Structures are given as C-alpha cells and as structure tokens.
Amino acid sequence: MTPRVLSALLDRAVESGNLDQGDLLTLLGLTNIDDIRLLLKAADIVREREVGDEVHIRGLIEFSNYCRKTCSYCGLRSGNIHVKRYRMTPDEIVDLAISLDDRGIRTAVLQSGEDPWFSGCTLAEVVREIKAKTDMAVTLSVGERSREDYALWHEAGADRYLLRHETINSQLFDAMQTKSTIHHRLQCIEYLKELGYQVGIGFMVGLPGQTNEDLAADLLFVKDLQPDMLGIGPFIPSPDTPLGDQPGGTLEMSLKCVALGRIVTRNALIPATTAMGTIDEYGREKALEAGANVVMPNYTPLGRRENYTIYPNKRCIGEDPDLCHGCLTARILGLGRKISTGRGDSPKKQTVSSTCEHGLN
Ligand code: SAM
Ligand code: SF4
C-alpha cells in the first residue's frame, strides 16, 4: 500500500469511522511499524475529538472465582482443581464498594465467574445496598444469566453490564467449550440492551485458530451494535486449561484492534485492559494512546485476588490497592491525560435511574 493510499484511508477513518471489511483487513494486516503508528495515531485523534482527554477509573471487585462454565481459555473454568476457590460475602462486597466510594472512585465493577450461589435476589440485594449507601455507578460482569436476573439487577440499580461476545465466529466460539453458543450470548446482550443497561461487549485477540477475517468480523459486529463499552485484550494462555500450551495474542495486534474499535465506535468507553498490561509493562499506556479512555484498577482484597487466576502473571496481582491506584494515576497523568471525577456514563446513552422499590426477600 502506498503512503498516499494509507493516508487517504486513515483520513476517512478519522472523519467517519465508516470502514468496511476490506478496509479493516487492510489495516489489521499492516506490518510496517510506521504505518501501524499512523493507525494508532488516527485512533488517538478520534478519541481526543469524541471523548476528550479524561480517563475514567473503575474500581474492580472480583467477588467470586467459582464458575460453572468451562471456557477453554480461562483458568477459572469449572473443574480446574488447581484453583483455590473463594467467594466474598455480600456484606464484604458492599463494604468494599463503600470504601471505594470514600476514595472518590465513582464506579464499582462487580465481576465473578458464573457463580449460581449468587442468585438473582442475592446479587440484587448487594446492588441495592451499594446504590443506597453510595452515589456510585454499578457495573456487573457475571456472565450469562436469565433475563429475569438481568431485570432484577437493573431494577435494583445496576447501571452497566459487561458481557464480551468473545468472538463472533460461531465455529470458533463453539471450539472454546464455553457450554454456550454465540447465539445465546448475543441473546443475553440483546436482553441487556432492551432492559436499558449501558452494555459492554468485546473480544479476545489471538485465540487459537482466529484469523484476521475473524477480527474484521468482530469489528464489523462492534460497528453495527455500537456498544456503550468495548473491552479488547490479548488471549493469554492459562496453565491447566485446554489452551494452556497455545501461543497468546500479541500486543501489536491487540493495539490495532483497540484503535479500530475506537475508530468504528467513535465515543464508546474503551478500557486499557489488564491483559494489555500483563503482556507488556506499558501495555495499558500504549492502549490509552491508541484509543482507550478507561482503566480498571483491581481492588479485590489481597489474599483473594491471587486466586482470580483467569490467566497467569496478572498485572498488579500482589500490589496494595492504594499503591496500585497511585501508580495508575501517575501513569495516566504522565501521558498528559486527565483523571475523570465524574461517573463516566456512556456518551451514547443517558443513565436510566432505578424506580423499582419492591423488596427481594
Ligand atoms: N465470567 C464472566 C464472563 O465470562 O463474562 C466475567 C469474568 S471473565 C474472567 C471476564 C473476561 O475475561 C472474559 O470475557 C474473557 O474475555 C476474559 N478472559 C478469560 N480468560 C482469558 C485469557 N486466558 N486471556 C485473556 N482474557 C481472558
Ligand atoms: Fe467462567 Fe467467565 Fe472464565 Fe468463562 S471466562 S470460565 S464464564 S470466569
């Protein structure tokens, strides 16, 4: 590709984001480092224009590592006897969220394996308590559940939900042994949208067998759905899983996907994922300079977080949460960016506040 053709393509990407499959394949296929830099720069321009310099901080609470699913990429998969399982109590989760609120963090992200111990009612009560005792936005990321559960949690005040589609290629999805199908996953995403959540989807980069055509299809799906949030990160092989001896995704391809995700969604909330920071010391900073505008420092208590082993060598696994927060803040400011003090709701949608008052017990 000549510099002129690339420059014209990137100008169009910046101005409209209207990239088709051929454009995406061209950009995903860039190999020259200077060309890749131009792509990342184009995404950074879109980020700056569409959502400004603020970076939103979400406090991540990994409250249970029990999981009924068997996703072959994930260390928490059911049956992995090498995982020491833990489950925080509802009171512990609420107290931790309150302590994040006290530190000025405006969003609590409650994430777990698919743990049926947390029934619809139990988790709704946790959400309700957090909403009653803080001004925080609550994001849930607890996998595929019934429409009734999603509705209950939204009525209890949950604002956002993260459910990555993982890969839109149904054969690849099936090969991942998730005990689900892409059809069902998309159904869940549809429920969440209908119910009024701010919805996050996303995908892993570098899954075994994944091609650039697959990634282009993921990006076209993202462009079509226009999610409020978009999580993209490299696949990292996890020991004691069926994919444990496979190669992982690269930082370069992951950054290209983050950049293209920014270009096609324009103003979505895009995290610089922990997985990026895990495969490269400065992976999160690089993602922030390629279109990302969210970070999710981990506030799971020490003694627990070491066991939330979706993949090995997770970034900041042994760090004191306060040090982690300070370190991340310094890194963001070092990039010339600002720390958001607001809730960081989706620019694509105003928050629908809860009006439901019925009790759950
Ligand atoms: N159980 C919920 C779910 O699956 O949606 C939430 C927790 S799950 C650990 C969150 C995300 O971790 C998944 O959506 C998946 O993309 C990512 N993940 C799992 N295993 C991974 C791996 N080995 N490498 C990179 N990301 C991984
Ligand atoms: Fe469970 Fe989520 Fe891991 Fe799948 S990705 S095994 S659902 S924690």
mmCIF file of C-alpha atoms and ligand atoms in Angstrom:
data_model
loop_
_atom_site.group_PDB
_atom_site.id
_atom_site.type_symbol
_atom_site.label_atom_id
_atom_site.label_comp_id
_atom_site.label_asym_id
_atom_site.label_seq_id
_atom_site.Cartn_x
_atom_site.Cartn_y
_atom_site.Cartn_z
ATOM 1 C CA MET A 1 0.000 0.000 0.000
ATOM 2 C CA THR A 2 1.404 3.399 -0.930
ATOM 3 C CA PRO A 3 1.679 6.084 1.767
ATOM 4 C CA ARG A 4 -0.923 8.122 -0.117
ATOM 5 C CA VAL A 5 -3.492 5.346 -0.153
ATOM 6 C CA LEU A 6 -2.932 4.633 3.548
ATOM 7 C CA SER A 7 -3.190 8.299 4.389
ATOM 8 C CA ALA A 8 -6.490 8.612 2.490
ATOM 9 C CA LEU A 9 -7.865 5.524 4.236
ATOM 10 C CA LEU A 10 -6.888 6.841 7.672
ATOM 11 C CA ASP A 11 -8.343 10.283 6.897
ATOM 12 C CA ARG A 12 -11.635 8.593 6.100
ATOM 13 C CA ALA A 13 -11.340 6.514 9.267
ATOM 14 C CA VAL A 14 -10.856 9.646 11.367
ATOM 15 C CA GLU A 15 -13.645 11.598 9.701
ATOM 16 C CA SER A 16 -16.386 8.969 9.564
ATOM 17 C CA GLY A 17 -15.271 5.655 11.043
ATOM 18 C CA ASN A 18 -17.161 4.049 8.214
ATOM 19 C CA LEU A 19 -14.773 1.200 7.464
ATOM 20 C CA ASP A 20 -15.857 -1.899 5.569
ATOM 21 C CA GLN A 21 -14.435 -5.395 5.717
ATOM 22 C CA GLY A 22 -11.790 -4.644 3.080
ATOM 23 C CA ASP A 23 -10.635 -1.524 4.944
ATOM 24 C CA LEU A 24 -10.452 -3.422 8.230
ATOM 25 C CA LEU A 25 -8.475 -6.262 6.681
ATOM 26 C CA THR A 26 -6.053 -3.780 5.164
ATOM 27 C CA LEU A 27 -5.495 -2.048 8.497
ATOM 28 C CA LEU A 28 -5.314 -5.264 10.524
ATOM 29 C CA GLY A 29 -2.725 -6.505 8.022
ATOM 30 C CA LEU A 30 -0.351 -3.551 8.413
ATOM 31 C CA THR A 31 3.142 -4.769 9.239
ATOM 32 C CA ASN A 32 5.314 -1.699 8.844
ATOM 33 C CA ILE A 33 5.830 -0.133 12.252
ATOM 34 C CA ASP A 34 5.450 3.419 10.946
ATOM 35 C CA ASP A 35 2.175 2.506 9.238
ATOM 36 C CA ILE A 36 0.907 0.921 12.457
ATOM 37 C CA ARG A 37 1.874 4.065 14.355
ATOM 38 C CA LEU A 38 -0.223 6.106 11.905
ATOM 39 C CA LEU A 39 -3.234 3.859 12.597
ATOM 40 C CA LEU A 40 -2.830 4.192 16.370
ATOM 41 C CA LYS A 41 -2.410 7.953 15.988
ATOM 42 C CA ALA A 42 -5.605 8.166 13.923
ATOM 43 C CA ALA A 43 -7.486 6.381 16.719
ATOM 44 C CA ASP A 44 -5.967 8.746 19.267
ATOM 45 C CA ILE A 45 -7.247 11.713 17.255
ATOM 46 C CA VAL A 46 -10.757 10.204 17.182
ATOM 47 C CA ARG A 47 -10.563 9.572 20.954
ATOM 48 C CA GLU A 48 -9.483 13.138 21.640
ATOM 49 C CA ARG A 49 -12.192 14.622 19.416
ATOM 50 C CA GLU A 50 -15.026 12.385 20.540
ATOM 51 C CA VAL A 51 -14.421 11.831 24.265
ATOM 52 C CA GLY A 52 -11.631 14.222 25.210
ATOM 53 C CA ASP A 53 -8.638 13.684 27.482
ATOM 54 C CA GLU A 54 -10.383 12.295 30.543
ATOM 55 C CA VAL A 55 -9.641 8.766 31.680
ATOM 56 C CA HIS A 56 -12.342 7.085 33.762
ATOM 57 C CA ILE A 57 -11.331 4.938 36.719
ATOM 58 C CA ARG A 58 -13.428 1.906 37.614
ATOM 59 C CA GLY A 59 -12.843 0.008 40.851
ATOM 60 C CA LEU A 60 -12.774 -3.703 40.060
ATOM 61 C CA ILE A 61 -14.049 -6.140 42.689
ATOM 62 C CA GLU A 62 -13.596 -9.796 41.725
ATOM 63 C CA PHE A 63 -16.030 -11.144 44.277
ATOM 64 C CA SER A 64 -16.130 -14.860 43.420
ATOM 65 C CA ASN A 65 -13.958 -17.177 41.372
ATOM 66 C CA TYR A 66 -16.446 -20.053 41.386
ATOM 67 C CA CYS A 67 -17.594 -20.790 37.851
ATOM 68 C CA ARG A 68 -19.976 -23.282 36.287
ATOM 69 C CA LYS A 69 -18.633 -22.711 32.766
ATOM 70 C CA THR A 70 -15.793 -24.493 31.016
ATOM 71 C CA CYS A 71 -14.348 -21.804 28.735
ATOM 72 C CA SER A 72 -11.192 -23.433 27.465
ATOM 73 C CA TYR A 73 -9.208 -20.177 27.563
ATOM 74 C CA CYS A 74 -9.906 -19.341 31.212
ATOM 75 C CA GLY A 75 -8.145 -20.540 34.333
ATOM 76 C CA LEU A 76 -11.332 -20.227 36.392
ATOM 77 C CA ARG A 77 -13.152 -22.826 34.316
ATOM 78 C CA SER A 78 -15.154 -25.347 36.259
ATOM 79 C CA GLY A 79 -13.191 -28.483 37.052
ATOM 80 C CA ASN A 80 -9.812 -26.756 37.319
ATOM 81 C CA ILE A 81 -8.733 -28.308 40.595
ATOM 82 C CA HIS A 82 -5.660 -26.090 40.791
ATOM 83 C CA VAL A 83 -7.750 -23.025 41.620
ATOM 84 C CA LYS A 84 -8.329 -22.184 45.263
ATOM 85 C CA ARG A 85 -11.941 -21.054 45.164
ATOM 86 C CA TYR A 86 -13.238 -18.096 47.179
ATOM 87 C CA ARG A 87 -16.455 -16.175 47.463
ATOM 88 C CA MET A 88 -16.753 -12.799 49.206
ATOM 89 C CA THR A 89 -19.847 -12.361 51.344
ATOM 90 C CA PRO A 90 -22.496 -9.836 50.269
ATOM 91 C CA ASP A 91 -21.531 -7.640 53.242
ATOM 92 C CA GLU A 92 -17.853 -7.759 52.276
ATOM 93 C CA ILE A 93 -18.696 -6.671 48.737
ATOM 94 C CA VAL A 94 -20.887 -3.794 49.910
ATOM 95 C CA ASP A 95 -18.285 -2.634 52.454
ATOM 96 C CA LEU A 96 -15.543 -2.718 49.835
ATOM 97 C CA ALA A 97 -17.683 -0.699 47.410
ATOM 98 C CA ILE A 98 -18.338 1.871 50.139
ATOM 99 C CA SER A 99 -14.599 2.147 50.782
ATOM 100 C CA LEU A 100 -14.042 2.777 47.046
ATOM 101 C CA ASP A 101 -16.688 5.500 47.134
ATOM 102 C CA ASP A 102 -14.824 7.058 50.089
ATOM 103 C CA ARG A 103 -11.673 7.119 47.935
ATOM 104 C CA GLY A 104 -13.523 9.030 45.206
ATOM 105 C CA ILE A 105 -13.974 6.129 42.809
ATOM 106 C CA ARG A 106 -17.298 6.638 41.075
ATOM 107 C CA THR A 107 -17.889 3.169 39.584
ATOM 108 C CA ALA A 108 -17.745 -0.264 41.193
ATOM 109 C CA VAL A 109 -17.332 -3.140 38.754
ATOM 110 C CA LEU A 110 -18.565 -6.367 40.346
ATOM 111 C CA GLN A 111 -17.068 -9.270 38.436
ATOM 112 C CA SER A 112 -17.128 -13.024 39.034
ATOM 113 C CA GLY A 113 -17.185 -16.423 37.444
ATOM 114 C CA GLU A 114 -20.668 -17.702 36.696
ATOM 115 C CA ASP A 115 -21.467 -18.494 40.300
ATOM 116 C CA PRO A 116 -25.032 -19.693 40.953
ATOM 117 C CA TRP A 117 -24.543 -19.145 44.713
ATOM 118 C CA PHE A 118 -25.220 -15.515 43.873
ATOM 119 C CA SER A 119 -28.868 -15.911 42.978
ATOM 120 C CA GLY A 120 -30.713 -13.122 41.223
ATOM 121 C CA CYS A 121 -32.099 -11.926 44.562
ATOM 122 C CA THR A 122 -28.796 -12.112 46.455
ATOM 123 C CA LEU A 123 -26.892 -10.059 43.906
ATOM 124 C CA ALA A 124 -29.810 -7.635 43.563
ATOM 125 C CA GLU A 125 -29.601 -7.021 47.288
ATOM 126 C CA VAL A 126 -25.871 -6.295 47.005
ATOM 127 C CA VAL A 127 -26.531 -3.811 44.203
ATOM 128 C CA ARG A 128 -29.410 -2.219 46.094
ATOM 129 C CA GLU A 129 -27.240 -1.737 49.210
ATOM 130 C CA ILE A 130 -24.394 -0.171 47.258
ATOM 131 C CA LYS A 131 -26.793 2.174 45.485
ATOM 132 C CA ALA A 132 -28.443 3.113 48.787
ATOM 133 C CA LYS A 133 -25.164 3.817 50.569
ATOM 134 C CA THR A 134 -23.117 5.469 47.789
ATOM 135 C CA ASP A 135 -23.505 7.618 44.675
ATOM 136 C CA MET A 136 -21.571 5.106 42.630
ATOM 137 C CA ALA A 137 -22.449 3.643 39.282
ATOM 138 C CA VAL A 138 -22.543 -0.151 39.481
ATOM 139 C CA THR A 139 -21.290 -2.307 36.645
ATOM 140 C CA LEU A 140 -21.930 -6.038 36.689
ATOM 141 C CA SER A 141 -19.868 -8.650 34.855
ATOM 142 C CA VAL A 142 -21.096 -12.036 35.983
ATOM 143 C CA GLY A 143 -21.707 -13.810 32.701
ATOM 144 C CA GLU A 144 -24.763 -15.313 31.071
ATOM 145 C CA ARG A 145 -27.856 -15.272 33.263
ATOM 146 C CA SER A 146 -31.607 -15.273 32.749
ATOM 147 C CA ARG A 147 -33.471 -12.211 31.519
ATOM 148 C CA GLU A 148 -35.252 -12.208 34.896
ATOM 149 C CA ASP A 149 -31.961 -11.901 36.773
ATOM 150 C CA TYR A 150 -30.743 -9.128 34.491
ATOM 151 C CA ALA A 151 -34.065 -7.316 35.020
ATOM 152 C CA LEU A 152 -33.897 -7.751 38.796
ATOM 153 C CA TRP A 153 -30.389 -6.301 38.941
ATOM 154 C CA HIS A 154 -31.294 -3.381 36.717
ATOM 155 C CA GLU A 155 -34.315 -2.639 38.888
ATOM 156 C CA ALA A 156 -32.030 -2.787 41.919
ATOM 157 C CA GLY A 157 -29.971 -0.001 40.333
ATOM 158 C CA ALA A 158 -27.232 -1.676 38.288
ATOM 159 C CA ASP A 159 -26.246 0.770 35.575
ATOM 160 C CA ARG A 160 -23.935 -1.163 33.294
ATOM 161 C CA TYR A 161 -23.143 -4.723 32.248
ATOM 162 C CA LEU A 162 -20.027 -6.163 30.649
ATOM 163 C CA LEU A 163 -20.534 -9.306 28.610
ATOM 164 C CA ARG A 164 -17.911 -9.762 25.941
ATOM 165 C CA HIS A 165 -19.089 -11.658 22.903
ATOM 166 C CA GLU A 166 -15.518 -13.151 22.840
ATOM 167 C CA THR A 167 -15.628 -13.978 19.096
ATOM 168 C CA ILE A 168 -18.450 -13.562 16.612
ATOM 169 C CA ASN A 169 -17.252 -16.615 14.648
ATOM 170 C CA SER A 170 -19.691 -19.322 15.785
ATOM 171 C CA GLN A 171 -17.303 -22.180 14.966
ATOM 172 C CA LEU A 172 -14.505 -20.572 16.936
ATOM 173 C CA PHE A 173 -16.927 -19.822 19.762
ATOM 174 C CA ASP A 174 -18.044 -23.473 19.807
ATOM 175 C CA ALA A 175 -14.416 -24.610 19.854
ATOM 176 C CA MET A 176 -13.952 -22.648 23.090
ATOM 177 C CA GLN A 177 -16.147 -25.096 25.044
ATOM 178 C CA THR A 178 -17.973 -22.387 26.907
ATOM 179 C CA LYS A 179 -21.092 -24.553 27.413
ATOM 180 C CA SER A 180 -22.856 -21.818 25.467
ATOM 181 C CA THR A 181 -23.315 -20.681 21.887
ATOM 182 C CA ILE A 182 -22.731 -17.343 20.226
ATOM 183 C CA HIS A 183 -26.462 -17.318 19.572
ATOM 184 C CA HIS A 184 -27.216 -17.471 23.293
ATOM 185 C CA ARG A 185 -24.503 -14.955 24.124
ATOM 186 C CA LEU A 186 -25.998 -12.493 21.633
ATOM 187 C CA GLN A 187 -29.434 -13.142 23.097
ATOM 188 C CA CYS A 188 -28.103 -12.152 26.536
ATOM 189 C CA ILE A 189 -26.556 -8.996 25.069
ATOM 190 C CA GLU A 190 -29.903 -8.175 23.468
ATOM 191 C CA TYR A 191 -31.717 -8.629 26.813
ATOM 192 C CA LEU A 192 -29.262 -6.275 28.484
ATOM 193 C CA LYS A 193 -29.807 -3.632 25.814
ATOM 194 C CA GLU A 194 -33.593 -3.958 25.993
ATOM 195 C CA LEU A 195 -33.516 -3.571 29.764
ATOM 196 C CA GLY A 196 -31.679 -0.264 29.483
ATOM 197 C CA TYR A 197 -28.206 -1.179 30.730
ATOM 198 C CA GLN A 198 -25.149 0.547 29.368
ATOM 199 C CA VAL A 199 -23.745 -2.526 27.669
ATOM 200 C CA GLY A 200 -20.153 -3.563 27.105
ATOM 201 C CA ILE A 201 -19.128 -6.227 24.621
ATOM 202 C CA GLY A 202 -15.700 -7.181 23.348
ATOM 203 C CA PHE A 203 -13.375 -9.882 22.191
ATOM 204 C CA MET A 204 -10.050 -11.568 22.718
ATOM 205 C CA VAL A 205 -7.263 -11.188 20.201
ATOM 206 C CA GLY A 206 -5.110 -14.160 19.229
ATOM 207 C CA LEU A 207 -7.404 -17.037 20.134
ATOM 208 C CA PRO A 208 -6.029 -20.255 18.626
ATOM 209 C CA GLY A 209 -7.357 -20.551 15.089
ATOM 210 C CA GLN A 210 -8.513 -16.933 14.895
ATOM 211 C CA THR A 211 -7.799 -15.161 11.591
ATOM 212 C CA ASN A 212 -7.714 -11.512 10.558
ATOM 213 C CA GLU A 213 -11.050 -12.181 8.837
ATOM 214 C CA ASP A 214 -12.461 -13.163 12.237
ATOM 215 C CA LEU A 215 -11.151 -9.973 13.831
ATOM 216 C CA ALA A 216 -12.582 -7.901 10.983
ATOM 217 C CA ALA A 217 -15.933 -9.641 11.581
ATOM 218 C CA ASP A 218 -15.695 -8.802 15.306
ATOM 219 C CA LEU A 219 -15.041 -5.164 14.460
ATOM 220 C CA LEU A 220 -17.929 -5.054 11.977
ATOM 221 C CA PHE A 221 -20.180 -6.527 14.662
ATOM 222 C CA VAL A 222 -18.980 -3.847 17.095
ATOM 223 C CA LYS A 223 -19.560 -1.144 14.477
ATOM 224 C CA ASP A 224 -23.083 -2.412 13.900
ATOM 225 C CA LEU A 225 -24.020 -2.816 17.589
ATOM 226 C CA GLN A 226 -22.409 0.455 18.738
ATOM 227 C CA PRO A 227 -21.908 -0.744 22.342
ATOM 228 C CA ASP A 228 -21.548 1.706 25.206
ATOM 229 C CA MET A 229 -18.340 -0.056 26.283
ATOM 230 C CA LEU A 230 -15.834 -2.173 24.397
ATOM 231 C CA GLY A 231 -13.278 -4.488 26.045
ATOM 232 C CA ILE A 232 -10.487 -5.833 23.864
ATOM 233 C CA GLY A 233 -7.431 -7.705 25.076
ATOM 234 C CA PRO A 234 -4.978 -10.385 24.049
ATOM 235 C CA PHE A 235 -5.700 -14.024 24.760
ATOM 236 C CA ILE A 236 -3.153 -15.112 27.381
ATOM 237 C CA PRO A 237 -2.658 -18.882 27.701
ATOM 238 C CA SER A 238 -3.558 -20.130 31.134
ATOM 239 C CA PRO A 239 -1.934 -23.237 32.649
ATOM 240 C CA ASP A 240 -4.170 -26.214 33.447
ATOM 241 C CA THR A 241 -6.593 -25.273 30.655
ATOM 242 C CA PRO A 242 -7.048 -26.928 27.258
ATOM 243 C CA LEU A 243 -5.408 -23.923 25.560
ATOM 244 C CA GLY A 244 -2.580 -23.646 28.071
ATOM 245 C CA ASP A 245 0.145 -24.581 25.596
ATOM 246 C CA GLN A 246 -1.065 -22.370 22.750
ATOM 247 C CA PRO A 247 0.597 -19.090 21.770
ATOM 248 C CA GLY A 248 -1.046 -15.945 23.110
ATOM 249 C CA GLY A 249 -2.238 -12.822 21.305
ATOM 250 C CA THR A 250 0.290 -10.108 20.527
ATOM 251 C CA LEU A 251 0.342 -6.572 21.854
ATOM 252 C CA GLU A 252 0.666 -5.228 18.324
ATOM 253 C CA MET A 253 -2.500 -6.893 17.035
ATOM 254 C CA SER A 254 -4.368 -6.047 20.243
ATOM 255 C CA LEU A 255 -3.422 -2.374 19.859
ATOM 256 C CA LYS A 256 -4.565 -2.391 16.240
ATOM 257 C CA CYS A 257 -7.910 -3.818 17.373
ATOM 258 C CA VAL A 258 -8.285 -1.226 20.163
ATOM 259 C CA ALA A 259 -7.514 1.506 17.626
ATOM 260 C CA LEU A 260 -10.031 0.143 15.130
ATOM 261 C CA GLY A 261 -12.556 -0.320 17.934
ATOM 262 C CA ARG A 262 -12.209 3.387 18.736
ATOM 263 C CA ILE A 263 -12.486 4.367 15.095
ATOM 264 C CA VAL A 264 -15.679 2.384 14.445
ATOM 265 C CA THR A 265 -17.439 3.185 17.751
ATOM 266 C CA ARG A 266 -16.359 6.855 17.927
ATOM 267 C CA ASN A 267 -17.323 7.615 21.542
ATOM 268 C CA ALA A 268 -17.513 4.248 23.323
ATOM 269 C CA LEU A 269 -15.893 3.720 26.714
ATOM 270 C CA ILE A 270 -12.841 1.589 25.961
ATOM 271 C CA PRO A 271 -10.661 0.176 28.759
ATOM 272 C CA ALA A 272 -6.922 -0.227 28.625
ATOM 273 C CA THR A 273 -7.310 -3.809 29.795
ATOM 274 C CA THR A 274 -5.309 -5.599 32.451
ATOM 275 C CA ALA A 275 -4.435 -8.210 29.830
ATOM 276 C CA MET A 276 -2.659 -5.477 27.824
ATOM 277 C CA GLY A 277 -0.697 -4.512 30.920
ATOM 278 C CA THR A 278 0.072 -8.152 31.610
ATOM 279 C CA ILE A 279 1.780 -8.918 28.298
ATOM 280 C CA ASP A 280 3.667 -5.607 28.236
ATOM 281 C CA GLU A 281 4.860 -3.435 31.114
ATOM 282 C CA TYR A 282 3.459 -0.365 29.345
ATOM 283 C CA GLY A 283 0.591 -2.114 27.588
ATOM 284 C CA ARG A 284 -2.095 -0.060 29.275
ATOM 285 C CA GLU A 285 -0.378 3.237 28.470
ATOM 286 C CA LYS A 286 0.007 2.117 24.869
ATOM 287 C CA ALA A 287 -3.706 1.260 24.751
ATOM 288 C CA LEU A 288 -4.566 4.681 26.215
ATOM 289 C CA GLU A 289 -2.593 6.199 23.346
ATOM 290 C CA ALA A 290 -4.403 4.019 20.795
ATOM 291 C CA GLY A 291 -7.983 4.972 21.627
ATOM 292 C CA ALA A 292 -8.680 3.721 25.170
ATOM 293 C CA ASN A 293 -10.147 6.023 27.848
ATOM 294 C CA VAL A 294 -10.884 3.783 30.858
ATOM 295 C CA VAL A 295 -8.746 1.913 33.409
ATOM 296 C CA MET A 296 -9.936 -0.663 35.924
ATOM 297 C CA PRO A 297 -7.564 -0.929 38.899
ATOM 298 C CA ASN A 298 -8.099 -4.060 40.925
ATOM 299 C CA TYR A 299 -9.495 -3.598 44.439
ATOM 300 C CA THR A 300 -10.120 -7.258 45.164
ATOM 301 C CA PRO A 301 -8.659 -7.796 48.644
ATOM 302 C CA LEU A 302 -5.165 -9.249 48.857
ATOM 303 C CA GLY A 303 -5.452 -12.891 49.809
ATOM 304 C CA ARG A 304 -8.298 -13.302 47.319
ATOM 305 C CA ARG A 305 -7.141 -11.684 44.108
ATOM 306 C CA GLU A 306 -4.206 -14.103 43.752
ATOM 307 C CA ASN A 307 -6.834 -16.771 43.189
ATOM 308 C CA TYR A 308 -8.739 -14.929 40.459
ATOM 309 C CA THR A 309 -6.400 -16.596 38.017
ATOM 310 C CA ILE A 310 -8.068 -16.219 34.627
ATOM 311 C CA TYR A 311 -4.511 -16.179 33.257
ATOM 312 C CA PRO A 312 -1.036 -16.152 34.880
ATOM 313 C CA ASN A 313 1.116 -13.196 35.938
ATOM 314 C CA LYS A 314 -1.822 -10.839 36.019
ATOM 315 C CA ARG A 315 -0.722 -7.245 36.311
ATOM 316 C CA CYS A 316 -0.597 -5.851 39.880
ATOM 317 C CA ILE A 317 -1.650 -9.169 41.392
ATOM 318 C CA GLY A 318 0.290 -8.666 44.606
ATOM 319 C CA GLU A 319 0.067 -4.884 44.848
ATOM 320 C CA ASP A 320 -1.547 -2.985 47.663
ATOM 321 C CA PRO A 321 -4.699 -1.464 46.085
ATOM 322 C CA ASP A 322 -3.796 2.049 47.223
ATOM 323 C CA LEU A 323 -0.330 1.809 45.668
ATOM 324 C CA CYS A 324 -1.900 0.423 42.517
ATOM 325 C CA HIS A 325 -4.274 3.367 42.325
ATOM 326 C CA GLY A 326 -1.461 5.872 42.856
ATOM 327 C CA CYS A 327 0.733 4.182 40.283
ATOM 328 C CA LEU A 328 -2.018 4.103 37.658
ATOM 329 C CA THR A 329 -2.962 7.712 38.315
ATOM 330 C CA ALA A 330 0.660 8.790 37.861
ATOM 331 C CA ARG A 331 0.909 6.825 34.631
ATOM 332 C CA ILE A 332 -2.243 8.478 33.253
ATOM 333 C CA LEU A 333 -1.095 11.974 34.185
ATOM 334 C CA GLY A 334 2.305 11.143 32.691
ATOM 335 C CA LEU A 335 0.580 10.717 29.339
ATOM 336 C CA GLY A 336 -0.821 14.243 29.579
ATOM 337 C CA ARG A 337 -4.318 12.922 30.233
ATOM 338 C CA LYS A 338 -6.766 13.905 32.982
ATOM 339 C CA ILE A 339 -8.432 11.790 35.624
ATOM 340 C CA SER A 340 -12.195 11.966 35.365
ATOM 341 C CA THR A 341 -14.024 12.882 38.555
ATOM 342 C CA GLY A 342 -17.469 12.046 37.159
ATOM 343 C CA ARG A 343 -19.251 8.720 36.904
ATOM 344 C CA GLY A 344 -18.182 8.343 33.293
ATOM 345 C CA ASP A 345 -21.509 7.201 31.908
ATOM 346 C CA SER A 346 -21.836 6.242 28.293
ATOM 347 C CA PRO A 347 -21.935 9.231 25.950
ATOM 348 C CA LYS A 348 -24.210 7.067 23.813
ATOM 349 C CA LYS A 349 -26.903 6.924 26.452
ATOM 350 C CA GLN A 350 -28.155 8.806 29.479
ATOM 351 C CA THR A 351 -28.349 6.671 32.628
ATOM 352 C CA VAL A 352 -31.781 5.268 33.343
ATOM 353 C CA SER A 353 -32.185 5.566 37.090
ATOM 354 C CA SER A 354 -33.948 2.880 39.047
ATOM 355 C CA THR A 355 -37.507 3.431 40.202
ATOM 356 C CA CYS A 356 -38.179 -0.099 41.395
ATOM 357 C CA GLU A 357 -38.955 -0.279 45.082
ATOM 358 C CA HIS A 358 -40.057 -3.823 45.688
ATOM 359 C CA GLY A 359 -38.071 -5.855 48.218
ATOM 360 C CA LEU A 360 -36.439 -9.106 47.343
ATOM 361 C CA ASN A 361 -36.760 -11.189 50.427
HETATM 362 N N1 SAM B 1 -17.408 -14.823 33.953
HETATM 363 C C1 SAM B 1 -17.736 -13.597 33.315
HETATM 364 C C2 SAM B 1 -17.678 -13.728 31.819
HETATM 365 O O1 SAM B 1 -17.087 -14.664 31.327
HETATM 366 O O2 SAM B 1 -18.252 -12.841 31.167
HETATM 367 C C3 SAM B 1 -16.855 -12.453 33.760
HETATM 368 C C4 SAM B 1 -15.468 -12.790 34.155
HETATM 369 S S1 SAM B 1 -14.425 -13.340 32.823
HETATM 370 C C5 SAM B 1 -12.979 -13.773 33.701
HETATM 371 C C6 SAM B 1 -14.013 -11.802 32.025
HETATM 372 C C7 SAM B 1 -13.298 -11.916 30.711
HETATM 373 O O3 SAM B 1 -12.022 -12.471 30.900
HETATM 374 C C8 SAM B 1 -13.922 -12.791 29.663
HETATM 375 O O4 SAM B 1 -14.959 -12.125 28.987
HETATM 376 C C9 SAM B 1 -12.738 -13.123 28.763
HETATM 377 O O5 SAM B 1 -12.730 -12.335 27.584
HETATM 378 C C10 SAM B 1 -11.526 -12.773 29.631
HETATM 379 N N2 SAM B 1 -10.589 -13.888 29.711
HETATM 380 C C11 SAM B 1 -10.804 -15.091 30.243
HETATM 381 N N3 SAM B 1 -9.724 -15.891 30.092
HETATM 382 C C12 SAM B 1 -8.801 -15.153 29.439
HETATM 383 C C13 SAM B 1 -7.489 -15.410 28.971
HETATM 384 N N4 SAM B 1 -6.902 -16.595 29.153
HETATM 385 N N5 SAM B 1 -6.830 -14.421 28.337
HETATM 386 C C14 SAM B 1 -7.407 -13.210 28.169
HETATM 387 N N6 SAM B 1 -8.646 -12.904 28.577
HETATM 388 C C15 SAM B 1 -9.345 -13.866 29.212
HETATM 389 FE FE1 SF4 B 2 -16.118 -18.635 33.870
HETATM 390 FE FE2 SF4 B 2 -16.036 -16.207 32.709
HETATM 391 FE FE3 SF4 B 2 -13.818 -17.754 32.959
HETATM 392 FE FE4 SF4 B 2 -15.730 -18.485 31.240
HETATM 393 S S1 SF4 B 2 -14.467 -16.591 31.135
HETATM 394 S S2 SF4 B 2 -14.666 -19.839 32.713
HETATM 395 S S3 SF4 B 2 -17.566 -17.814 32.329
HETATM 396 S S4 SF4 B 2 -14.983 -16.856 34.595
#
